[in-house]
PDB file of C-alpha atoms in Angstrom:
ATOM      1  CA  MET A   1       0.000   0.000   0.000  1.00 41.00           C
ATOM      2  CA  THR A   2       1.481   3.332  -1.015  1.00 42.00           C
ATOM      3  CA  GLU A   3       1.027   6.473   0.985  1.00 46.00           C
ATOM      4  CA  ASP A   4      -0.548   9.424  -0.810  1.00 49.00           C
ATOM      5  CA  LYS A   5       1.939  12.241  -1.183  1.00 48.00           C
ATOM      6  CA  PRO A   6       0.678  15.789  -1.558  1.00 52.00           C
ATOM      7  CA  THR A   7       0.873  16.870  -5.150  1.00 61.00           C
ATOM      8  CA  GLU A   8       3.251  19.652  -6.054  1.00 66.00           C
ATOM      9  CA  PRO A   9       1.571  22.943  -6.905  1.00 71.00           C
ATOM     10  CA  THR A  10       1.203  23.678 -10.590  1.00 87.00           C
ATOM     11  CA  PHE A  11       2.754  27.125 -10.236  1.00 94.00           C
ATOM     12  CA  ASP A  12       5.896  28.322  -8.509  1.00 94.00           C
ATOM     13  CA  ARG A  13       7.377  31.819  -8.824  1.00 96.00           C
ATOM     14  CA  ASP A  14       8.973  31.293 -12.245  1.00 96.00           C
ATOM     15  CA  ARG A  15       5.941  29.599 -13.776  1.00 96.00           C
ATOM     16  CA  LEU A  16       3.662  32.310 -12.330  1.00 97.00           C
ATOM     17  CA  LEU A  17       5.733  35.134 -13.808  1.00 97.00           C
ATOM     18  CA  ASP A  18       5.998  33.297 -17.157  1.00 97.00           C
ATOM     19  CA  TRP A  19       2.209  32.742 -17.131  1.00 97.00           C
ATOM     20  CA  MET A  20       1.629  36.442 -16.417  1.00 97.00           C
ATOM     21  CA  ALA A  21       3.900  37.430 -19.311  1.00 97.00           C
ATOM     22  CA  ALA A  22       2.218  34.949 -21.671  1.00 97.00           C
ATOM     23  CA  ASN A  23      -1.209  36.309 -20.683  1.00 97.00           C
ATOM     24  CA  GLY A  24      -0.255  39.965 -20.976  1.00 97.00           C
ATOM     25  CA  VAL A  25      -0.414  40.734 -17.245  1.00 98.00           C
ATOM     26  CA  ALA A  26       2.162  43.485 -16.751  1.00 98.00           C
ATOM     27  CA  GLN A  27       4.025  43.382 -13.444  1.00 97.00           C
ATOM     28  CA  THR A  28       7.280  44.379 -11.829  1.00 95.00           C
ATOM     29  CA  THR A  29       8.978  41.964  -9.450  1.00 95.00           C
ATOM     30  CA  HIS A  30      11.610  43.038  -6.915  1.00 91.00           C
ATOM     31  CA  ASP A  31      13.863  40.431  -5.286  1.00 89.00           C
ATOM     32  CA  HIS A  32      14.729  40.926  -1.606  1.00 85.00           C
ATOM     33  CA  PRO A  33      15.717  38.947   1.502  1.00 77.00           C
ATOM     34  CA  ALA A  34      13.033  36.627   2.878  1.00 81.00           C
ATOM     35  CA  VAL A  35      10.265  38.410   4.773  1.00 71.00           C
ATOM     36  CA  PHE A  36       8.004  36.356   7.037  1.00 64.00           C
ATOM     37  CA  ARG A  37       5.919  39.040   8.761  1.00 63.00           C
ATOM     38  CA  VAL A  38       4.552  42.418   7.671  1.00 59.00           C
ATOM     39  CA  GLU A  39       6.694  44.231  10.241  1.00 61.00           C
ATOM     40  CA  GLU A  40       9.927  42.699   8.910  1.00 59.00           C
ATOM     41  CA  GLY A  41       9.586  44.178   5.443  1.00 58.00           C
ATOM     42  CA  LEU A  42       8.684  47.782   6.242  1.00 56.00           C
ATOM     43  CA  GLU A  43      12.036  49.225   5.129  1.00 62.00           C
ATOM     44  CA  LEU A  44      12.035  47.200   1.906  1.00 62.00           C
ATOM     45  CA  LYS A  45       8.473  48.225   1.127  1.00 59.00           C
ATOM     46  CA  ALA A  46       9.128  51.912   1.711  1.00 59.00           C
ATOM     47  CA  ALA A  47      11.093  51.974  -1.553  1.00 63.00           C
ATOM     48  CA  MET A  48       8.295  50.255  -3.512  1.00 75.00           C
ATOM     49  CA  PRO A  49       5.244  52.314  -4.472  1.00 79.00           C
ATOM     50  CA  GLY A  50       1.712  51.050  -3.959  1.00 89.00           C
ATOM     51  CA  ALA A  51      -0.339  49.271  -1.331  1.00 92.00           C
ATOM     52  CA  HIS A  52       1.486  46.490   0.471  1.00 89.00           C
ATOM     53  CA  THR A  53      -0.442  43.528   1.734  1.00 92.00           C
ATOM     54  CA  LYS A  54      -0.988  41.072   4.510  1.00 92.00           C
ATOM     55  CA  ASN A  55      -2.632  37.795   3.629  1.00 94.00           C
ATOM     56  CA  LEU A  56      -4.410  35.485   6.041  1.00 95.00           C
ATOM     57  CA  PHE A  57      -5.167  31.843   5.229  1.00 97.00           C
ATOM     58  CA  LEU A  58      -8.113  30.826   7.386  1.00 95.00           C
ATOM     59  CA  LYS A  59     -10.440  27.924   8.021  1.00 95.00           C
ATOM     60  CA  ASP A  60     -13.846  28.211   9.632  1.00 93.00           C
ATOM     61  CA  LYS A  61     -15.528  25.748  11.967  1.00 92.00           C
ATOM     62  CA  LYS A  62     -17.557  24.353   9.053  1.00 92.00           C
ATOM     63  CA  GLY A  63     -14.350  23.544   7.166  1.00 92.00           C
ATOM     64  CA  ARG A  64     -14.581  26.351   4.589  1.00 94.00           C
ATOM     65  CA  LEU A  65     -11.271  27.893   3.573  1.00 96.00           C
ATOM     66  CA  TRP A  66     -10.678  31.620   3.247  1.00 96.00           C
ATOM     67  CA  LEU A  67      -7.915  33.899   2.012  1.00 97.00           C
ATOM     68  CA  ILE A  68      -8.172  37.469   3.250  1.00 96.00           C
ATOM     69  CA  SER A  69      -5.891  39.969   1.508  1.00 97.00           C
ATOM     70  CA  ALA A  70      -5.737  43.400   3.090  1.00 95.00           C
ATOM     71  CA  ARG A  71      -3.508  46.467   3.238  1.00 93.00           C
ATOM     72  CA  GLN A  72      -0.606  45.770   5.581  1.00 89.00           C
ATOM     73  CA  ASP A  73      -1.874  48.384   8.066  1.00 87.00           C
ATOM     74  CA  THR A  74      -5.491  47.164   8.140  1.00 90.00           C
ATOM     75  CA  VAL A  75      -6.703  45.726  11.429  1.00 88.00           C
ATOM     76  CA  ILE A  76      -8.660  42.508  10.965  1.00 88.00           C
ATOM     77  CA  ASP A  77     -10.456  41.293  14.060  1.00 86.00           C
ATOM     78  CA  LEU A  78     -10.810  37.540  13.511  1.00 83.00           C
ATOM     79  CA  LYS A  79     -13.366  37.313  16.324  1.00 83.00           C
ATOM     80  CA  ARG A  80     -15.677  39.587  14.314  1.00 83.00           C
ATOM     81  CA  ALA A  81     -14.550  38.959  10.736  1.00 84.00           C
ATOM     82  CA  ASP A  82     -16.687  35.827  10.455  1.00 81.00           C
ATOM     83  CA  LYS A  83     -19.840  37.970  10.651  1.00 84.00           C
ATOM     84  CA  TRP A  84     -18.493  40.370   8.025  1.00 84.00           C
ATOM     85  CA  ILE A  85     -17.756  37.644   5.484  1.00 89.00           C
ATOM     86  CA  GLY A  86     -20.532  35.179   6.321  1.00 85.00           C
ATOM     87  CA  SER A  87     -18.411  32.388   7.747  1.00 87.00           C
ATOM     88  CA  ALA A  88     -18.434  30.362  10.916  1.00 82.00           C
ATOM     89  CA  ARG A  89     -15.785  30.975  13.616  1.00 87.00           C
ATOM     90  CA  LEU A  90     -12.391  31.558  11.935  1.00 90.00           C
ATOM     91  CA  SER A  91      -8.960  30.250  12.828  1.00 91.00           C
ATOM     92  CA  PHE A  92      -5.702  30.013  10.914  1.00 93.00           C
ATOM     93  CA  GLY A  93      -5.433  27.150   8.445  1.00 94.00           C
ATOM     94  CA  ASN A  94      -2.545  24.752   8.977  1.00 95.00           C
ATOM     95  CA  GLU A  95       0.591  24.542   6.838  1.00 95.00           C
ATOM     96  CA  THR A  96      -0.395  21.265   5.163  1.00 95.00           C
ATOM     97  CA  LEU A  97      -3.769  22.628   4.078  1.00 96.00           C
ATOM     98  CA  LEU A  98      -2.153  25.879   2.904  1.00 96.00           C
ATOM     99  CA  TYR A  99       0.313  24.006   0.705  1.00 96.00           C
ATOM    100  CA  GLU A 100      -2.337  21.563  -0.533  1.00 95.00           C
ATOM    101  CA  THR A 101      -4.733  24.323  -1.653  1.00 96.00           C
ATOM    102  CA  LEU A 102      -2.547  27.316  -2.552  1.00 97.00           C
ATOM    103  CA  GLY A 103       0.880  25.751  -3.079  1.00 95.00           C
ATOM    104  CA  VAL A 104       2.727  28.106  -0.732  1.00 95.00           C
ATOM    105  CA  ARG A 105       4.326  27.917   2.699  1.00 92.00           C
ATOM    106  CA  PRO A 106       3.691  30.173   5.706  1.00 91.00           C
ATOM    107  CA  GLY A 107       5.286  33.567   5.130  1.00 89.00           C
ATOM    108  CA  SER A 108       4.530  33.381   1.398  1.00 93.00           C
ATOM    109  CA  VAL A 109       0.722  33.560   1.529  1.00 95.00           C
ATOM    110  CA  THR A 110      -0.509  35.746  -1.317  1.00 96.00           C
ATOM    111  CA  ALA A 111      -3.545  36.390  -3.494  1.00 98.00           C
ATOM    112  CA  LEU A 112      -1.409  35.329  -6.461  1.00 98.00           C
ATOM    113  CA  ALA A 113      -1.444  31.776  -5.013  1.00 98.00           C
ATOM    114  CA  LEU A 114      -5.101  31.522  -6.029  1.00 98.00           C
ATOM    115  CA  ILE A 115      -3.702  30.434  -9.401  1.00 97.00           C
ATOM    116  CA  ASN A 116      -2.888  27.112  -7.664  1.00 97.00           C
ATOM    117  CA  ASP A 117      -6.534  26.639  -6.588  1.00 96.00           C
ATOM    118  CA  PRO A 118      -8.399  25.919  -9.842  1.00 94.00           C
ATOM    119  CA  ASP A 119     -11.119  24.058  -7.916  1.00 94.00           C
ATOM    120  CA  GLN A 120     -11.739  27.248  -5.924  1.00 96.00           C
ATOM    121  CA  ARG A 121     -11.689  25.547  -2.548  1.00 96.00           C
ATOM    122  CA  VAL A 122     -10.537  28.852  -1.026  1.00 97.00           C
ATOM    123  CA  THR A 123     -12.953  31.812  -0.869  1.00 96.00           C
ATOM    124  CA  PHE A 124     -11.118  35.051  -1.666  1.00 97.00           C
ATOM    125  CA  VAL A 125     -11.866  38.117   0.469  1.00 96.00           C
ATOM    126  CA  LEU A 126     -10.239  41.391  -0.560  1.00 96.00           C
ATOM    127  CA  ASP A 127      -9.957  44.528   1.538  1.00 94.00           C
ATOM    128  CA  LYS A 128     -11.672  47.455  -0.216  1.00 95.00           C
ATOM    129  CA  ALA A 129      -8.510  49.511   0.377  1.00 94.00           C
ATOM    130  CA  LEU A 130      -6.669  47.078  -1.952  1.00 95.00           C
ATOM    131  CA  TRP A 131      -9.512  47.016  -4.474  1.00 96.00           C
ATOM    132  CA  ASP A 132      -9.233  50.812  -4.694  1.00 96.00           C
ATOM    133  CA  ALA A 133      -5.410  51.072  -4.666  1.00 96.00           C
ATOM    134  CA  ASP A 134      -3.625  52.173  -7.856  1.00 97.00           C
ATOM    135  CA  ILE A 135      -0.841  49.613  -7.339  1.00 97.00           C
ATOM    136  CA  VAL A 136      -0.955  46.424  -5.241  1.00 97.00           C
ATOM    137  CA  ASN A 137       2.058  44.434  -4.066  1.00 95.00           C
ATOM    138  CA  PHE A 138       2.009  40.699  -3.363  1.00 95.00           C
ATOM    139  CA  HIS A 139       4.606  37.965  -2.952  1.00 94.00           C
ATOM    140  CA  PRO A 140       4.957  35.958  -6.197  1.00 96.00           C
ATOM    141  CA  LEU A 141       4.464  32.618  -4.346  1.00 95.00           C
ATOM    142  CA  THR A 142       7.698  33.155  -2.413  1.00 93.00           C
ATOM    143  CA  ASN A 143       8.610  35.601   0.331  1.00 90.00           C
ATOM    144  CA  THR A 144      11.929  36.509  -1.309  1.00 92.00           C
ATOM    145  CA  ALA A 145      10.309  38.869  -3.800  1.00 92.00           C
ATOM    146  CA  THR A 146       7.438  41.321  -4.188  1.00 92.00           C
ATOM    147  CA  THR A 147       5.376  41.682  -7.353  1.00 96.00           C
ATOM    148  CA  ALA A 148       3.762  45.040  -8.082  1.00 96.00           C
ATOM    149  CA  LEU A 149       0.643  45.152 -10.238  1.00 97.00           C
ATOM    150  CA  ALA A 150      -1.369  48.147 -11.375  1.00 98.00           C
ATOM    151  CA  GLN A 151      -4.987  47.684 -10.266  1.00 97.00           C
ATOM    152  CA  ALA A 152      -6.129  46.984 -13.841  1.00 97.00           C
ATOM    153  CA  GLU A 153      -3.489  44.242 -14.126  1.00 98.00           C
ATOM    154  CA  PHE A 154      -4.480  42.699 -10.788  1.00 98.00           C
ATOM    155  CA  ARG A 155      -8.119  42.618 -11.874  1.00 98.00           C
ATOM    156  CA  ARG A 156      -7.039  41.105 -15.199  1.00 97.00           C
ATOM    157  CA  PHE A 157      -5.147  38.396 -13.284  1.00 98.00           C
ATOM    158  CA  LEU A 158      -8.255  37.628 -11.213  1.00 98.00           C
ATOM    159  CA  LYS A 159     -10.437  37.493 -14.322  1.00 97.00           C
ATOM    160  CA  LEU A 160      -8.004  35.151 -16.086  1.00 97.00           C
ATOM    161  CA  ILE A 161      -8.127  32.715 -13.151  1.00 97.00           C
ATOM    162  CA  ALA A 162     -11.936  33.131 -12.915  1.00 97.00           C
ATOM    163  CA  ARG A 163     -11.919  34.672  -9.433  1.00 97.00           C
ATOM    164  CA  GLU A 164     -14.395  37.264  -8.219  1.00 96.00           C
ATOM    165  CA  PRO A 165     -13.278  38.556  -4.830  1.00 97.00           C
ATOM    166  CA  MET A 166     -15.644  39.307  -1.984  1.00 96.00           C
ATOM    167  CA  VAL A 167     -14.711  42.949  -1.362  1.00 96.00           C
ATOM    168  CA  VAL A 168     -15.027  44.004   2.296  1.00 93.00           C
ATOM    169  CA  ASP A 169     -14.280  47.456   3.736  1.00 91.00           C
ATOM    170  CA  PHE A 170     -12.338  46.278   6.795  1.00 85.00           C
ATOM    171  CA  GLY A 171     -11.313  49.869   7.549  1.00 80.00           C
ATOM    172  CA  SER A 172     -14.908  50.883   8.210  1.00 80.00           C
ATOM    173  CA  LEU A 173     -15.580  47.773  10.308  1.00 72.00           C
ATOM    174  CA  ALA A 174     -12.653  48.139  12.726  1.00 60.00           C
ATOM    175  CA  GLY A 175     -13.154  49.471  16.189  1.00 53.00           C
TER     176      GLY A 175
END
């Protein structure tokens, strides 16, 4: 009897950037030292224009999976967020589930990883502040680089992977 091994994700950084180029999604990618938490990359990000992000991979008590992408300075109260997005009690998803569904490891969670979820097991929630930003910055499936996309290019990316985000104004819900 053979043990099932998790399948490798279809896309890694290089394949993602090649796919974007082949599909006419303009982007600029900056390499940098590994960044695992929002606070660690503040100096690096200061030199890059646009809205920088934090990305939370979550699971609710009913087993639904969620990816919340928000501006790095947005406060997201997980005890209340479930009511805002229509989920059951939220907690962080584990590393195995993250890799299985989005093909990334902790520290590299990104909206661009939705390309590795063609079955759309993960519901995508986007902070309105990112939806309205001129430029958005995400890791390109690795935390050793940041990819900048003009808003039109980010929306093109989402359309190409058939994703319609649930846009939530977390800024107006905080407090």
